[in-house]
Amino acid sequence: MAGIGFELRKLARLETISSVAAAAGHAAIIAAGPWLFTIFSLASITMLAQPIIGLEVLATFRAVVIYAFAISLVTTAPVAMVATRLVADALWARRPGEVRGLLFGAYLWALAAVTVGLALVVAVLRPAQSLAMVLALMTASVALIWVTLSFCGAVRDYAGVTRAFLSGLLVALAATVAAAVAGFEAAGMACGFLAGLQIILIGLARRVLATFPQPIADPLAGARAILHGFAHYRHLALGALAGTIGVWIDKWMFWGSTESEAVAGGFLHSPIYDSAMFIASLAIIPSLAAFVVRLETDFFERYQHYYATIKSHGTLRQIETARVRLAGSTLDSLTLVTVAQAGICAVLVLAAPSIIELLGLQFRQVSILRYGALGVVFQFVFIACASMLLFFDRRPLYLAVQALFLALVAGLTAATLWLGEDYYGVGYFAACVIAGFVAYRVADSTFDRLNFLTFLGNNPSIEASTASRRRGLLARLSSRGRRTPGTAAPHASSTS
Amino acid sequence: MMAAAGPSSARSLPQRRHADVCLIVEGCYPYVPGGVSAWIDWLMRTQPDKTFSIVVLWPRPTSQPPRYALPGNAVALDHLYLQDFGGRPSTRLDRGIETGALADALARFIAGGGIALLRAVMGEVARLRGRVSLEELFNSPLAWSLVQRNYATAMPFGSFLHYFWAWRALLGGLFATLEFPLPPASVYHTISTGYAGVLAARAGIETGRPVLLTEHGIYTNERRIELLMADWVADTIDKGHQLDDPRADLRDMWITAFEAYARTCYEGCSEVVTLFSDNQRAQRALGAERGKLKVIANGIDVARFRALPQAGPRDRPTVALIGRVVPIKDVKSFIGAARLLRARIPDLRALVIGPTDEDPGYFAECVELVEALGLGGCVEFTGTVNVVDIMPRIHVAVLTSLSESQPLVVLEAGAAGIPFVATDVGSCREIIEGRADESPPLGPGGIVTGLVAPAEIADAVARLLLDPALRLAYGDNLRQRVNRSYTSAAAAGTYDALYRELMARAADGGAPWPA
């Protein structure tokens, strides 16, 4: 029978992206959370321990914690992001047995990554040995926490995460303050803090291990899978790396500037910039929480409805209606939360002098706090819109906006350092404004062209046909000259 | 007529060499053994004084080994991949390129077909090609605007998901066919309608050379059967009992498109050849003009069978079904007939000769049926054997198929003088009873029965088995008919004459080959 009818079946399948891409979107939101934990716990410890041990020891302790968090966040961001996506892929393909192996593999890569980061920092700053030791331990622990956290995100177990963090936070506060009361120096306090981190790590890991009880068959399979994942999801890995560096680069630049001081252990910090910016950053917590809640309820329902409409053979008009509903509700949510965010930040701007006074900071930090608070409004828009790109699997664009954010923060912070103290904080603010608008434009156009992107422009099935051609070319090249004997049966002429 | 098994490959040959005949084959040669592929191999080998180039239409690049070695007179073999619309999708907005005219032309072509509409599509494609490559177009927002326009006119109430993929498959194949660089040749000979037929029609338009079609099975019917059996094509519109519901569904779209392609091919060909006259009804229904229609039956090498001894009256009475054990051959009806026959001829032997591994489930059912009917000593599955070895033991040959085109086994049995009982499918009646224009009439070479009719088949076989004189007479009639009308040499001679005529026409009529 001559003809190519039999090939049509394969074309009727839709390789869907929705369920796996969603996990990465969630992860992007959640990834913004960890460094907020840093700031919140440090602010609490500062307030609790300052009367007991004095500013200098506290500054050293704080520096150890901040360095541990900064190093681990930046170095593990690509690992956590790629692992999240691989977990989502494994769950989508109904292979939950791979999750433990991926967790173990992600641990290995995270530890390797923080080792490199630590080596650099220690080589450059040469801190005291006891502090270097506790910094290493803390960095490794925090790195494992971020990785485990991303696995919790993949299964969207927010309640378990919150419980682990709350109990760990309480233990950390209690142990650190107890160490301070007992007269231990910064390294001792850091060990107390480490105890709380271990509680968090164990709590999170228990959740993941309990959800995925299947044993690991090949101890290195997960690590190999993640290595492969770095290549396949390079946009995700690099985007997460750029985004995380973007969040820290302005602080690093201040640490390296004339505005920096060295604490007792040898760590650099910038008292005038750091504390003001950290307080401003806290203002994003309620908005992110509110946005995650909106995502979980309204958005996710409409998101799934959109893809379900396509898969259940809706007409183009029905698909378009679902798209309009999805786009409308998401923009509504974003607007609503942004307005609330603006309100919070307005309060922060107005109350800046009082806050500075209450926390015993310097008066010249008021304007930095104000710029930081204004920047946070746009940083929220940026984070929310960048996560939307991941929900619709626009990975190269995600990398592009994160790289833009990094470049803007770095470039404009350098400019403000050059311009002088009156402009401190303006660089970060301006970077957030520009990056926020760009991300919004890109997310908006994604919603506008969602039907085109889903079917054609961003459809992995269509890319796959390109890949098949490349494979075919390879196959043809490798089979050239190979001689295959005919396998026709001698009887075929009579029975065909 | 099967190619000799041996070292084979689509060896790289110098391309763009002018050939006397360009064969256009879809979905068979050189990767699928038997059937049409074997015929193509036979065709080239029986025309040694002509050169051939071959265009193989295949879904996408394959690592399958070719099953046929190219004959020495084949100067080129090119692949046209229908479903390989590669190209990374582009998300750039269209550059003000208006696709409305192309969308209209495509919609009208897919709905109706014909040379004028194909010309219109080719014109629109040529107009766009200056600004954007088809590959780029096919993976860009331009394609998106095209598919939305076509969907709105074709089936706005159907599943868009299915429409989208169907549209890509249909249009991707069509674009690939329109883009494919035609190999230079004097005559274009397509072996089916479908995309191969569209390419042939395009060759006719572009080169002015004669175009010839040899259709074995009717392409549109085969696709229709495939679509009816395809459970993945969701019936997304509940049409209920209202049969005149104008809303088109996906199956309608596919079938409409394949019919449009066939119409285009029939119109573009100067000769429409098929294996037996019954096929011509379907061809005429899709607009093939009566004057173009021709029958050139397949032939066999009768010398292989001529000298075979015949089963005698003292041999155990033997009836044989020669064919693969698959549902379309309806082996179960043969087993049913054997049960009825054994009641009248107790020492009957009923052979099923052919491979049993193609559909193991069906084979198991057949074996079970034989046991359930207590036919253990009577019905025997021989598996694959050389028919020449087994024919001297067969008194009557049987074919119970539900569908056939021109079964060679009837010719082979006939050449050996074995009378035939066959269902009324394909060209069985024509071979067994003779064509209406046979002169002088040779008389019946066997008996034609209805489909799935064990009792009728048993009666026919019994008549022949129990009446040696009738059996010998029918066997002789069939042998004479095969020798006269169904020899490989006769078929090859007909094609030789046809090619010569068309090549002569190309030499004085066709446009010069564009440089």
mmCIF file of C-alpha atoms in Angstrom, chain A residues 6-7 10 472 475-476 479 482 484-485 487, chain B residues 8-10 27-33 37 56-68 79 81:
data_model
loop_
_atom_site.group_PDB
_atom_site.id
_atom_site.type_symbol
_atom_site.label_atom_id
_atom_site.label_comp_id
_atom_site.label_asym_id
_atom_site.label_seq_id
_atom_site.Cartn_x
_atom_site.Cartn_y
_atom_site.Cartn_z
ATOM 1 C CA PHE A 6 0.208 5.834 8.747
ATOM 2 C CA GLU A 7 2.401 8.669 9.941
ATOM 3 C CA LYS A 10 2.126 10.777 15.716
ATOM 4 C CA GLY A 472 18.272 12.279 10.780
ATOM 5 C CA ALA A 475 21.996 9.083 11.086
ATOM 6 C CA ARG A 476 22.457 9.550 7.388
ATOM 7 C CA SER A 479 25.088 5.159 7.833
ATOM 8 C CA ARG A 482 27.187 0.926 5.457
ATOM 9 C CA THR A 484 22.809 -3.703 4.676
ATOM 10 C CA PRO A 485 21.760 -6.958 3.128
ATOM 11 C CA THR A 487 15.876 -8.890 4.125
ATOM 12 C CA SER B 8 21.665 -2.531 -1.165
ATOM 13 C CA SER B 9 21.649 1.068 -0.231
ATOM 14 C CA ALA B 10 20.387 4.302 -1.545
ATOM 15 C CA GLY B 27 5.683 5.610 1.339
ATOM 16 C CA CYS B 28 6.963 2.354 -0.138
ATOM 17 C CA TYR B 29 10.105 1.953 -2.298
ATOM 18 C CA PRO B 30 12.834 1.283 -1.247
ATOM 19 C CA TYR B 31 12.026 0.792 2.445
ATOM 20 C CA VAL B 32 8.886 -1.382 2.476
ATOM 21 C CA PRO B 33 9.419 -4.780 0.908
ATOM 22 C CA SER B 37 8.029 -1.563 -4.061
ATOM 23 C CA VAL B 56 11.141 8.921 -2.566
ATOM 24 C CA LEU B 57 8.451 10.641 -0.494
ATOM 25 C CA TRP B 58 8.951 9.694 3.136
ATOM 26 C CA PRO B 59 7.724 11.309 6.358
ATOM 27 C CA ARG B 60 11.115 12.226 7.756
ATOM 28 C CA PRO B 61 14.705 11.097 7.587
ATOM 29 C CA THR B 62 14.922 7.460 8.489
ATOM 30 C CA SER B 63 17.625 5.051 9.521
ATOM 31 C CA GLN B 64 15.692 2.147 8.026
ATOM 32 C CA PRO B 65 17.816 0.211 5.583
ATOM 33 C CA PRO B 66 16.608 0.197 1.981
ATOM 34 C CA ARG B 67 15.242 -3.218 0.985
ATOM 35 C CA TYR B 68 16.141 -2.919 -2.683
ATOM 36 C CA HIS B 79 14.277 12.017 -0.759
ATOM 37 C CA TYR B 81 10.515 14.513 3.474
#
